[in-house]
């Protein structure tokens, strides 16, 4: 299971920008584009892009993750949006 | 004899390249970790003040306004938590009780 051991940051980073399906311990499936995976809690942040551009973001808690499968490898289709989603003008002053 | 010398040089080369590879691997790992964590913190900041739907164990689902997470992600501080027993103005949710939570972030146009 994805939760049984501590994975490397590189392992988690390989999912960023891809569309995945996360299965949780309650048997539910969570599908979305990976914005990030918190390297501390291993919680997965998924974004659902809707037709009318209304977006939903879902966080799946690391401890509840049973498995994660890539369903779309195309890392460029939502890269721009995923990168700019939570960054405000204020933040750019602090990064790098 | 010459073979022996070659072996030794080769071994040294291997040792040297292994330690460089280790350094590279560690700094790559650090780079990956900060990339992921920074995005996660921006995400937490981005959903601050937004209505959030929490799916918890035992088929419990509640709505609340997301406020803060503690640094190690053990608890979420929320406000206006709607429970079957009424609305709590402030509450702390244990992350261990949460399976997932979702937030509408509108059109996603970032604030300037």
mmCIF file of C-alpha atoms in Angstrom:
data_model
loop_
_atom_site.group_PDB
_atom_site.id
_atom_site.type_symbol
_atom_site.label_atom_id
_atom_site.label_comp_id
_atom_site.label_asym_id
_atom_site.label_seq_id
_atom_site.Cartn_x
_atom_site.Cartn_y
_atom_site.Cartn_z
ATOM 1 C CA UNK A 1 0.000 0.000 0.000
ATOM 2 C CA UNK A 2 1.098 3.562 -0.632
ATOM 3 C CA UNK A 3 0.859 4.268 3.059
ATOM 4 C CA UNK A 4 2.840 1.394 4.510
ATOM 5 C CA UNK A 5 6.239 3.064 4.354
ATOM 6 C CA UNK A 6 7.650 6.533 4.018
ATOM 7 C CA UNK A 7 8.122 7.256 0.324
ATOM 8 C CA UNK A 8 10.817 9.541 -1.008
ATOM 9 C CA UNK A 9 9.927 13.088 -2.073
ATOM 10 C CA UNK A 10 10.936 12.072 -5.606
ATOM 11 C CA UNK A 11 8.347 9.325 -5.553
ATOM 12 C CA UNK A 12 5.600 11.779 -4.600
ATOM 13 C CA UNK A 13 6.827 14.454 -6.988
ATOM 14 C CA UNK A 14 6.486 12.033 -9.895
ATOM 15 C CA UNK A 15 2.676 12.276 -9.453
ATOM 16 C CA UNK A 16 2.512 16.075 -9.628
ATOM 17 C CA UNK A 17 0.674 17.391 -12.744
ATOM 18 C CA UNK A 18 -0.703 13.916 -13.498
ATOM 19 C CA UNK A 19 -4.289 12.759 -13.189
ATOM 20 C CA UNK A 20 -4.596 10.018 -10.601
ATOM 21 C CA UNK A 21 -7.108 7.885 -8.821
ATOM 22 C CA UNK A 22 -6.557 7.589 -5.092
ATOM 23 C CA UNK A 23 -8.288 4.794 -3.212
ATOM 24 C CA UNK A 24 -8.943 5.272 0.479
ATOM 25 C CA UNK A 25 -9.429 2.860 3.360
ATOM 26 C CA UNK A 26 -13.210 3.378 3.233
ATOM 27 C CA UNK A 27 -13.253 1.989 -0.309
ATOM 28 C CA UNK A 28 -13.893 5.328 -1.991
ATOM 29 C CA UNK A 29 -12.067 6.513 -5.108
ATOM 30 C CA UNK A 30 -10.859 10.070 -5.513
ATOM 31 C CA UNK A 31 -9.924 11.187 -8.991
ATOM 32 C CA UNK A 32 -8.168 14.415 -9.862
ATOM 33 C CA UNK A 33 -5.025 16.214 -11.037
ATOM 34 C CA UNK A 34 -2.230 16.237 -8.462
ATOM 35 C CA UNK A 35 -1.303 19.707 -7.248
ATOM 36 C CA UNK A 36 1.076 18.395 -4.617
ATOM 37 C CA UNK A 37 1.625 15.707 -2.028
ATOM 38 C CA UNK A 38 2.601 16.972 1.408
ATOM 39 C CA UNK A 39 5.931 15.269 2.157
ATOM 40 C CA UNK A 40 5.188 15.450 5.910
ATOM 41 C CA UNK A 41 1.685 13.948 6.132
ATOM 42 C CA UNK A 42 1.716 12.343 2.646
ATOM 43 C CA UNK A 43 -1.699 13.920 2.035
ATOM 44 C CA UNK A 44 -2.555 14.252 -1.642
ATOM 45 C CA UNK A 45 -4.008 17.505 -3.009
ATOM 46 C CA UNK A 46 -6.211 16.806 -6.034
ATOM 47 C CA UNK A 47 -7.853 19.345 -8.322
ATOM 48 C CA UNK A 48 -11.033 18.631 -10.265
ATOM 49 C CA UNK A 49 -11.406 20.785 -13.354
ATOM 50 C CA UNK A 50 -15.037 21.286 -14.313
ATOM 51 C CA UNK A 51 -16.452 22.308 -17.671
ATOM 52 C CA UNK A 52 -17.740 25.654 -16.404
ATOM 53 C CA UNK A 53 -14.300 26.322 -14.911
ATOM 54 C CA UNK A 54 -15.646 25.914 -11.392
ATOM 55 C CA UNK A 55 -12.869 24.043 -9.657
ATOM 56 C CA UNK A 56 -12.913 21.793 -6.664
ATOM 57 C CA UNK A 57 -9.854 20.942 -4.680
ATOM 58 C CA UNK A 58 -9.778 17.867 -2.540
ATOM 59 C CA UNK A 59 -7.265 16.794 0.042
ATOM 60 C CA UNK A 60 -6.993 13.097 0.721
ATOM 61 C CA UNK A 61 -5.356 12.525 4.101
ATOM 62 C CA UNK A 62 -2.147 10.514 3.936
ATOM 63 C CA UNK A 63 -3.158 8.056 6.640
ATOM 64 C CA UNK A 64 -6.327 7.152 4.717
ATOM 65 C CA UNK A 65 -4.610 6.487 1.380
ATOM 66 C CA UNK A 66 -4.680 2.853 0.320
ATOM 67 C CA UNK A 67 -3.418 3.170 -3.220
ATOM 68 C CA UNK A 68 -2.676 5.634 -5.980
ATOM 69 C CA UNK A 69 -2.816 4.966 -9.721
ATOM 70 C CA UNK A 70 -1.998 7.291 -12.589
ATOM 71 C CA UNK A 71 -4.869 7.576 -15.073
ATOM 72 C CA UNK A 72 -3.433 10.343 -17.274
ATOM 73 C CA UNK A 73 0.313 10.844 -17.722
ATOM 74 C CA UNK A 74 -0.029 14.099 -19.678
ATOM 75 C CA UNK A 75 1.822 16.482 -17.374
ATOM 76 C CA UNK A 76 1.325 19.516 -19.604
ATOM 77 C CA UNK A 77 -2.453 19.624 -19.889
ATOM 78 C CA UNK A 78 -3.029 21.410 -16.542
ATOM 79 C CA UNK A 79 0.496 22.416 -15.529
ATOM 80 C CA UNK A 80 -0.019 26.189 -15.833
ATOM 81 C CA UNK A 81 -3.244 26.206 -13.852
ATOM 82 C CA UNK A 82 -1.873 23.906 -11.177
ATOM 83 C CA UNK A 83 1.200 26.104 -10.762
ATOM 84 C CA UNK A 84 -0.746 29.344 -10.356
ATOM 85 C CA UNK A 85 -3.681 28.068 -8.400
ATOM 86 C CA UNK A 86 -2.759 29.113 -4.861
ATOM 87 C CA UNK A 87 0.013 31.573 -5.503
ATOM 88 C CA UNK A 88 -0.940 35.195 -4.957
ATOM 89 C CA UNK A 89 0.987 38.271 -6.031
ATOM 90 C CA UNK A 90 2.167 38.684 -2.429
ATOM 91 C CA UNK A 91 3.760 35.254 -2.384
ATOM 92 C CA UNK A 92 6.019 35.856 -5.344
ATOM 93 C CA UNK A 93 8.012 38.310 -3.247
ATOM 94 C CA UNK A 94 9.027 35.506 -0.914
ATOM 95 C CA UNK A 95 9.800 32.652 -3.258
ATOM 96 C CA UNK A 96 13.352 31.854 -4.396
ATOM 97 C CA UNK B 1 50.750 -6.211 -11.746
ATOM 98 C CA UNK B 2 49.528 -3.489 -14.028
ATOM 99 C CA UNK B 3 46.106 -4.997 -13.770
ATOM 100 C CA UNK B 4 46.271 -4.569 -9.977
ATOM 101 C CA UNK B 5 47.099 -0.865 -10.303
ATOM 102 C CA UNK B 6 44.284 -0.368 -12.779
ATOM 103 C CA UNK B 7 41.861 -2.020 -10.410
ATOM 104 C CA UNK B 8 42.873 0.278 -7.594
ATOM 105 C CA UNK B 9 42.472 3.406 -9.723
ATOM 106 C CA UNK B 10 39.167 2.146 -10.923
ATOM 107 C CA UNK B 11 38.010 1.475 -7.366
ATOM 108 C CA UNK B 12 38.935 5.004 -6.332
ATOM 109 C CA UNK B 13 37.011 6.365 -9.296
ATOM 110 C CA UNK B 14 33.996 4.326 -8.292
ATOM 111 C CA UNK B 15 34.215 5.521 -4.681
ATOM 112 C CA UNK B 16 34.469 9.122 -5.789
ATOM 113 C CA UNK B 17 31.569 8.903 -8.204
ATOM 114 C CA UNK B 18 29.415 7.154 -5.604
ATOM 115 C CA UNK B 19 29.846 9.960 -3.081
ATOM 116 C CA UNK B 20 29.054 12.604 -5.715
ATOM 117 C CA UNK B 21 25.955 10.633 -6.666
ATOM 118 C CA UNK B 22 24.917 10.522 -3.011
ATOM 119 C CA UNK B 23 25.294 14.305 -2.665
ATOM 120 C CA UNK B 24 23.321 14.809 -5.868
ATOM 121 C CA UNK B 25 20.643 12.459 -4.649
ATOM 122 C CA UNK B 26 20.344 14.241 -1.291
ATOM 123 C CA UNK B 27 20.107 17.701 -2.807
ATOM 124 C CA UNK B 28 17.574 16.438 -5.363
ATOM 125 C CA UNK B 29 15.578 14.923 -2.509
ATOM 126 C CA UNK B 30 15.713 18.215 -0.616
ATOM 127 C CA UNK B 31 14.638 20.095 -3.745
ATOM 128 C CA UNK B 32 11.700 17.725 -4.253
ATOM 129 C CA UNK B 33 10.694 17.990 -0.591
ATOM 130 C CA UNK B 34 10.650 21.796 -0.599
ATOM 131 C CA UNK B 35 8.800 21.903 -3.941
ATOM 132 C CA UNK B 36 6.056 19.653 -2.541
ATOM 133 C CA UNK B 37 5.868 21.280 0.903
ATOM 134 C CA UNK B 38 5.804 24.846 -0.427
ATOM 135 C CA UNK B 39 2.909 23.986 -2.709
ATOM 136 C CA UNK B 40 1.101 22.332 0.196
ATOM 137 C CA UNK B 41 1.506 25.393 2.416
ATOM 138 C CA UNK B 42 0.258 27.666 -0.378
ATOM 139 C CA UNK B 43 -2.704 25.356 -0.763
ATOM 140 C CA UNK B 44 -3.520 25.578 2.972
ATOM 141 C CA UNK B 45 -3.272 29.346 2.805
ATOM 142 C CA UNK B 46 -5.387 29.379 -0.361
ATOM 143 C CA UNK B 47 -8.319 27.547 1.229
ATOM 144 C CA UNK B 48 -8.293 29.643 4.396
ATOM 145 C CA UNK B 49 -11.771 31.053 5.014
ATOM 146 C CA UNK B 50 -13.457 28.758 2.492
ATOM 147 C CA UNK B 51 -16.345 26.409 3.154
ATOM 148 C CA UNK B 52 -15.018 22.891 3.284
ATOM 149 C CA UNK B 53 -16.773 19.557 3.188
ATOM 150 C CA UNK B 54 -15.147 16.938 5.420
ATOM 151 C CA UNK B 55 -15.587 13.205 4.916
ATOM 152 C CA UNK B 56 -14.739 11.374 8.117
ATOM 153 C CA UNK B 57 -14.753 7.845 9.426
ATOM 154 C CA UNK B 58 -18.033 6.164 10.419
ATOM 155 C CA UNK B 59 -19.743 7.757 7.401
ATOM 156 C CA UNK B 60 -19.738 11.170 9.063
ATOM 157 C CA UNK B 61 -19.779 14.198 6.784
ATOM 158 C CA UNK B 62 -19.630 17.762 8.062
ATOM 159 C CA UNK B 63 -19.213 21.255 6.660
ATOM 160 C CA UNK B 64 -17.058 23.971 8.175
ATOM 161 C CA UNK B 65 -14.997 26.997 7.249
ATOM 162 C CA UNK B 66 -11.340 26.063 6.983
ATOM 163 C CA UNK B 67 -9.038 28.229 9.084
ATOM 164 C CA UNK B 68 -5.672 26.731 9.963
ATOM 165 C CA UNK B 69 -3.650 23.577 10.137
ATOM 166 C CA UNK B 70 -0.994 22.976 12.763
ATOM 167 C CA UNK B 71 2.531 22.597 11.446
ATOM 168 C CA UNK B 72 2.690 18.803 11.473
ATOM 169 C CA UNK B 73 -0.830 18.440 10.101
ATOM 170 C CA UNK B 74 -2.317 16.736 13.177
ATOM 171 C CA UNK B 75 -5.277 19.092 13.544
ATOM 172 C CA UNK B 76 -7.338 21.503 11.489
ATOM 173 C CA UNK B 77 -8.858 24.538 13.123
ATOM 174 C CA UNK B 78 -12.262 25.340 11.614
ATOM 175 C CA UNK B 79 -15.129 27.728 12.278
ATOM 176 C CA UNK B 80 -18.899 27.448 11.898
ATOM 177 C CA UNK B 81 -18.786 23.675 12.064
ATOM 178 C CA UNK B 82 -22.217 22.297 11.241
ATOM 179 C CA UNK B 83 -22.962 19.179 13.247
ATOM 180 C CA UNK B 84 -26.208 17.273 13.836
ATOM 181 C CA UNK B 85 -26.089 18.804 17.327
ATOM 182 C CA UNK B 86 -25.829 22.366 16.168
ATOM 183 C CA UNK B 87 -23.235 24.774 14.840
ATOM 184 C CA UNK B 88 -19.931 25.195 16.634
ATOM 185 C CA UNK B 89 -18.400 28.661 16.158
ATOM 186 C CA UNK B 90 -14.841 27.312 16.571
ATOM 187 C CA UNK B 91 -13.650 23.718 16.508
ATOM 188 C CA UNK B 92 -10.561 21.610 16.167
ATOM 189 C CA UNK B 93 -10.781 18.574 13.901
ATOM 190 C CA UNK B 94 -8.334 15.746 14.411
ATOM 191 C CA UNK B 95 -6.807 14.885 11.043
ATOM 192 C CA UNK B 96 -6.719 11.229 12.069
ATOM 193 C CA UNK B 97 -10.549 11.290 11.941
ATOM 194 C CA UNK B 98 -10.680 12.789 8.457
ATOM 195 C CA UNK B 99 -10.477 10.772 5.260
ATOM 196 C CA UNK B 100 -10.774 13.615 2.774
ATOM 197 C CA UNK B 101 -12.080 17.131 2.449
ATOM 198 C CA UNK B 102 -13.104 19.172 -0.555
ATOM 199 C CA UNK B 103 -13.353 22.873 -1.253
ATOM 200 C CA UNK B 104 -14.867 24.830 -4.127
ATOM 201 C CA UNK B 105 -12.320 27.331 -5.254
ATOM 202 C CA UNK B 106 -14.518 29.079 -7.802
ATOM 203 C CA UNK B 107 -12.961 30.051 -11.083
ATOM 204 C CA UNK B 108 -9.507 29.761 -9.576
ATOM 205 C CA UNK B 109 -8.577 33.289 -10.604
ATOM 206 C CA UNK B 110 -5.885 34.224 -8.168
ATOM 207 C CA UNK B 111 -6.241 37.254 -5.954
ATOM 208 C CA UNK B 112 -3.982 40.145 -6.819
#
